Coordinates of C-alpha atoms and ligand atoms in Angstrom, one line a residue:
X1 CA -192.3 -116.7 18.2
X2 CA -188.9 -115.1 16.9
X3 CA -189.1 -115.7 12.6
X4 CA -186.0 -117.2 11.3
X5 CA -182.9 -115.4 9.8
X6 CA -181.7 -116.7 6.1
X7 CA -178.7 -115.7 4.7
X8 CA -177.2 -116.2 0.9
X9 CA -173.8 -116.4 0.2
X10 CA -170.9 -117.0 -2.8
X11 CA -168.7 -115.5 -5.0
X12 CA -170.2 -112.4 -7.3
X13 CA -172.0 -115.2 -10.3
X14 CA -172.7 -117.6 -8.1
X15 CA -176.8 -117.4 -8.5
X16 CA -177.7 -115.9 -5.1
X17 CA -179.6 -113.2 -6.2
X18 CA -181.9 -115.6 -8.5
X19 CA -182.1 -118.0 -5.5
X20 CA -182.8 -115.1 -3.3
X21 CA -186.2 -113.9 -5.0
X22 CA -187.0 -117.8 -5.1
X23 CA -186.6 -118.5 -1.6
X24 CA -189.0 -114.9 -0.4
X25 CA -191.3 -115.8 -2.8
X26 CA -191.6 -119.9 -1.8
X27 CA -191.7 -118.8 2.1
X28 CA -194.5 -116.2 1.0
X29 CA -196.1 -119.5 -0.5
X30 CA -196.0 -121.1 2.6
X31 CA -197.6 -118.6 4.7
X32 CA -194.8 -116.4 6.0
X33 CA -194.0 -113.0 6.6
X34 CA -191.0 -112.3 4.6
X35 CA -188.5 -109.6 4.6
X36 CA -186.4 -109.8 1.4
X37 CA -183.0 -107.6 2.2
X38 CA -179.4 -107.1 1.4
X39 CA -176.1 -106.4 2.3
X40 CA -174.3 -103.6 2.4
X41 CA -177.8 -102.4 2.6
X42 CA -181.2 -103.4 3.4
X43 CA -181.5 -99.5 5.4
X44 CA -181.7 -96.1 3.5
X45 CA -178.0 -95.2 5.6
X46 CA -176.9 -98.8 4.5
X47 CA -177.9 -98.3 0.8
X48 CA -175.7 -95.1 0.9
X49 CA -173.1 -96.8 2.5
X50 CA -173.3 -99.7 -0.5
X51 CA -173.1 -96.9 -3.1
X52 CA -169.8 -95.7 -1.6
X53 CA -168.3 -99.2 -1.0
X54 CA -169.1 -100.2 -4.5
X55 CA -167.3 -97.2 -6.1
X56 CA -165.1 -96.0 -4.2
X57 CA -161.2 -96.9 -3.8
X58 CA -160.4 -97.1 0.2
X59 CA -158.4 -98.7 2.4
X60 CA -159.1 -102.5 3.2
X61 CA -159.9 -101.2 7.0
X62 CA -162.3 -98.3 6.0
X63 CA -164.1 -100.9 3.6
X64 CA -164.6 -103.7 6.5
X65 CA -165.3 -100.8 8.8
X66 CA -168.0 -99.4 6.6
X67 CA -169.8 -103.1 5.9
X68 CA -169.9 -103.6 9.5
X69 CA -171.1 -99.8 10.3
X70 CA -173.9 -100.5 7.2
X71 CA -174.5 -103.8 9.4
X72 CA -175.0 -102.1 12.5
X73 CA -177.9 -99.6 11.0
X74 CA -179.3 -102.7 9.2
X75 CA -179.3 -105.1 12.7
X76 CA -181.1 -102.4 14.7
X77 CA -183.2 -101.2 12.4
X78 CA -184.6 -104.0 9.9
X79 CA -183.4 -107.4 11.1
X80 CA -183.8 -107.4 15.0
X81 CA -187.0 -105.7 15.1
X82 CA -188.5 -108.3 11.9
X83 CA -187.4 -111.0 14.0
X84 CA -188.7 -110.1 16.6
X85 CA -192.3 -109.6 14.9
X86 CA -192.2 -113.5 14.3
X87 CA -190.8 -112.6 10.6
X88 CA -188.6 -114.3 8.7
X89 CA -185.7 -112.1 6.9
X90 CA -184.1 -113.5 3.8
X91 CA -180.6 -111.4 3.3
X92 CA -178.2 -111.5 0.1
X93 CA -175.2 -111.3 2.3
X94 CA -174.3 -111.2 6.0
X95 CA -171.2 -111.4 7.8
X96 CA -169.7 -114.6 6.3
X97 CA -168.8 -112.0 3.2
X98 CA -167.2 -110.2 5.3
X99 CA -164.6 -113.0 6.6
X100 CA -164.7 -114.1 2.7
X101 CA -164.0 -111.0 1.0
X102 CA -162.2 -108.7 3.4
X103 CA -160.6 -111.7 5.5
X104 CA -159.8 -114.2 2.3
X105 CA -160.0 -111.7 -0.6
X106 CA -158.2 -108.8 0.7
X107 CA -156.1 -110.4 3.2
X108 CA -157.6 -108.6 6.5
X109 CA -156.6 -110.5 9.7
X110 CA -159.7 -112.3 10.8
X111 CA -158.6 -111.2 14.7
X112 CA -160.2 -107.4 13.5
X113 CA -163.3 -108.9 11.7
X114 CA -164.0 -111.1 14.9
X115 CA -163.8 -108.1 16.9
X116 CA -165.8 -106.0 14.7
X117 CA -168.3 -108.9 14.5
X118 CA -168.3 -109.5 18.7
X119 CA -169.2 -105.8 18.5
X120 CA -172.0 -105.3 16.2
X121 CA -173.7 -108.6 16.7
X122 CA -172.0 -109.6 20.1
X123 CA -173.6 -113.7 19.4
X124 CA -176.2 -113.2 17.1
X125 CA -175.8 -115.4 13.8
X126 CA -177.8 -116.5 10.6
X127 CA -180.2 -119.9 11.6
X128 CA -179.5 -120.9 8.0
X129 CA -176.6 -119.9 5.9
X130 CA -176.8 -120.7 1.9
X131 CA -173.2 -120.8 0.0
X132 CA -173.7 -121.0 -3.4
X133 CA -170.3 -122.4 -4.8
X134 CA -169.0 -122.1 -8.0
X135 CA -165.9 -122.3 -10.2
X136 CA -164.6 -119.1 -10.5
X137 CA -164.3 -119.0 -14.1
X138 CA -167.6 -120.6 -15.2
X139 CA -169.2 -117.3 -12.0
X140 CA -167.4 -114.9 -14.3
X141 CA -168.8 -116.6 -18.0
X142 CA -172.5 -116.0 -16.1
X143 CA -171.3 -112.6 -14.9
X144 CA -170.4 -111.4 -18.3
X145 CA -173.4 -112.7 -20.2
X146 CA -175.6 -110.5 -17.8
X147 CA -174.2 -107.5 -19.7
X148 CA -174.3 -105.5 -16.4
X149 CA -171.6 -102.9 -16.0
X150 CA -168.8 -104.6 -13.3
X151 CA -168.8 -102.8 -9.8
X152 CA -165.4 -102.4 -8.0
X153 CA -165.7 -105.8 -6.3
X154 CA -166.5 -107.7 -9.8
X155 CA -163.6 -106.1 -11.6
X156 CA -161.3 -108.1 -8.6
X157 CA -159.1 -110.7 -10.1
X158 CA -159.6 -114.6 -10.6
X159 CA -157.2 -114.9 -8.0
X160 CA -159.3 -112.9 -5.7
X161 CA -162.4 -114.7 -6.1
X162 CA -160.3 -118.0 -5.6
X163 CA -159.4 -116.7 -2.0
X164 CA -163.3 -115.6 -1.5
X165 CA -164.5 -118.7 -2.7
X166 CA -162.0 -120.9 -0.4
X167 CA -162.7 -118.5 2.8
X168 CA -166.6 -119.5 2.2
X169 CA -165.4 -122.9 2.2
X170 CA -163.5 -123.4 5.0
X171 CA -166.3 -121.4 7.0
X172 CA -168.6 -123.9 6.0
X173 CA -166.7 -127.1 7.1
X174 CA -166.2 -124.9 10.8
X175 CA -170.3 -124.4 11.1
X176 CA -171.4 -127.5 8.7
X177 CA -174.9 -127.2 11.2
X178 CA -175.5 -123.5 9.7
X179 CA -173.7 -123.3 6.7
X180 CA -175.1 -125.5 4.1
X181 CA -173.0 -125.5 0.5
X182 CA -175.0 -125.4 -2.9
X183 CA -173.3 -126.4 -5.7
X184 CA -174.4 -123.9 -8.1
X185 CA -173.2 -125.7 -11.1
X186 CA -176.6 -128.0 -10.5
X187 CA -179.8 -126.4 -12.9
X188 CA -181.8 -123.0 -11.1
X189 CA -184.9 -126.2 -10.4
X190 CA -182.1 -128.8 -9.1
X191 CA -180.6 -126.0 -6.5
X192 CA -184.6 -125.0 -5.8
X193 CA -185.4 -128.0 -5.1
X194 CA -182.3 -128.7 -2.6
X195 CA -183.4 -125.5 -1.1
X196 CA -186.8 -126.4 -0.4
X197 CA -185.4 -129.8 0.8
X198 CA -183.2 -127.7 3.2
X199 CA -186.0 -125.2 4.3
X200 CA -188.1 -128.4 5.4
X201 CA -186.2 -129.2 8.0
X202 CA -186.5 -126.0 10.0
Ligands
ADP1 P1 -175.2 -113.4 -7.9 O1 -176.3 -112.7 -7.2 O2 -174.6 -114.4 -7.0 O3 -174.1 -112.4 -8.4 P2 -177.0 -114.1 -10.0 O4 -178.2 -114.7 -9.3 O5 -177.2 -112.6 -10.4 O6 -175.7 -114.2 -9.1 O7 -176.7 -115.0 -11.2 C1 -175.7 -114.6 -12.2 C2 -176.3 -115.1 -13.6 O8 -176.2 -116.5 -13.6 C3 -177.7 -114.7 -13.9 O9 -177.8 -114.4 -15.3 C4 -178.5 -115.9 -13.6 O10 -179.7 -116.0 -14.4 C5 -177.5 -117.1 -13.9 N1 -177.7 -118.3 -13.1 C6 -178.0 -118.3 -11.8 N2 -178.1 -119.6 -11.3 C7 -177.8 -120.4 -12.4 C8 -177.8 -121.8 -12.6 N3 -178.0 -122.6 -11.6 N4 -177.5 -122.2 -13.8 C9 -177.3 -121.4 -14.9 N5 -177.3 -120.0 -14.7 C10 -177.6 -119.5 -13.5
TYD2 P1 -173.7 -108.2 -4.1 O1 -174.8 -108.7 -3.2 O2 -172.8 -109.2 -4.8 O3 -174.2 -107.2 -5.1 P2 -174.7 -107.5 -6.6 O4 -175.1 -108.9 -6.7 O5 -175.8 -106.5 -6.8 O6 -173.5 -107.1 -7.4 O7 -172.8 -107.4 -3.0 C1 -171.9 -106.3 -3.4 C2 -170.5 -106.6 -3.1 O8 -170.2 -106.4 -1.7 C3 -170.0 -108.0 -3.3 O9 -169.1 -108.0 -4.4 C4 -169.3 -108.5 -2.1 C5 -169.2 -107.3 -1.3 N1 -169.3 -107.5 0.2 C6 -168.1 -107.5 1.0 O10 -167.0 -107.4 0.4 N2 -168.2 -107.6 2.3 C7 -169.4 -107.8 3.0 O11 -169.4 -107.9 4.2 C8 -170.6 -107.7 2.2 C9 -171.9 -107.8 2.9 C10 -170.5 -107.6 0.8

């Protein structure tokens, strides 16, 4: 039987790495086979590719170019073939941040991320998508108390992360069936248990 595809989702602050580690280690609890990975990333080409598009300046085309190029590699050789194993893969990130933060954030006409999606993934999509909302201004108190030195994509402005968060939104009234919305202003054992309550039902 094909394992199940998980993906997290949500402004930088909004809790999905903790969530994340949660969730791989409750499936494990259950029983499952559990690939914990991450976008841009997840492959030893991807993780390069992550490096580059964390630090380097480029042109809003190169960077949705080079997530979708790290999420070719990471497709053919990580997620299809775990899937396909009857695994279940648990990702911080997928192609929702793509229409989020290069569509909403930077403005990038979701026309050329549809087409880059339709080519990398022709239909294939998350069974269960996580967005973990937050206010903008309480994701950036929780980002700054972690003491953790601000990649390119966290220095972005308040205004920024209001378009991200909004694009998640929206995305998530379109496909209410696979995108289900946290609110991450709930406690880290309130949001588990949602998750678990979530988890149950597939
Ligand atoms: P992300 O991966 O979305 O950037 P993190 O999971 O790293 O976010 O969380 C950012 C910070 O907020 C961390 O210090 C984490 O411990 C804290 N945090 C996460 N979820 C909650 C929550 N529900 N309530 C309070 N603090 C939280
Ligand atoms: P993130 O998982 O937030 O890394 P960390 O929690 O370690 O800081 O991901 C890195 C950044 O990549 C994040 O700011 C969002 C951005 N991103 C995009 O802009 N588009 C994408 O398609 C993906 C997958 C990520």
């Amino acid at each position: 039987m094909r394992g199940k595809f998980i993906t997290l989702e949500g402004i930088d602050g909004a809790g999905k790495s903790t969530h994340h580690a949660w969730l791989v280690d409750f499936l494990k609890r259950q029983g499952k086979d559990v690939v914990a990975t991450r976008e841009p990333g997840g492959t030893a080409l991807g993780e390069k590719l992550r490096a580059l598009l964390l630090s380097e300046p480029m042109h809003l085309e190169t960077e949705a170019l080079l997530m979708f190029a790290a999420r070719r590699e990471h497709l053919d050789k990580l997620i299809l073939p775990a899937l396909a194993d009857g695994k279940w893969v648990v990702s911080d990130r997928f192609t929702d941040a793509s229409y989020a933060y290069q569509g909403g954030g930077r403005g990038l006409a979701p026309e050329k991320i549809m087409a880059l999606e339709r080519w990398v993934q022709e239909d294939f999509q998350p069974d269960i998508t996580f967005v973990f909302d937050l206010p903008t201004e309480i994701a950036c108190g929780r980002l700054a108390k972690t003491g953790a030195a601000p990649d390119r994509f966290e220095r972005e402005t308040r205004e920024f992360f209001e378009r991200v968060r909004k694009a998640y939104l929206q995305r998530a009234t379109v496909e209410p069936d696979r995108i289900k919305v946290i609110d991450s202003r709930l406690s880290i054992p309130e949001i588990e248990k949602q998750l678990e309550k979530i988890i149950a039902t597939y």
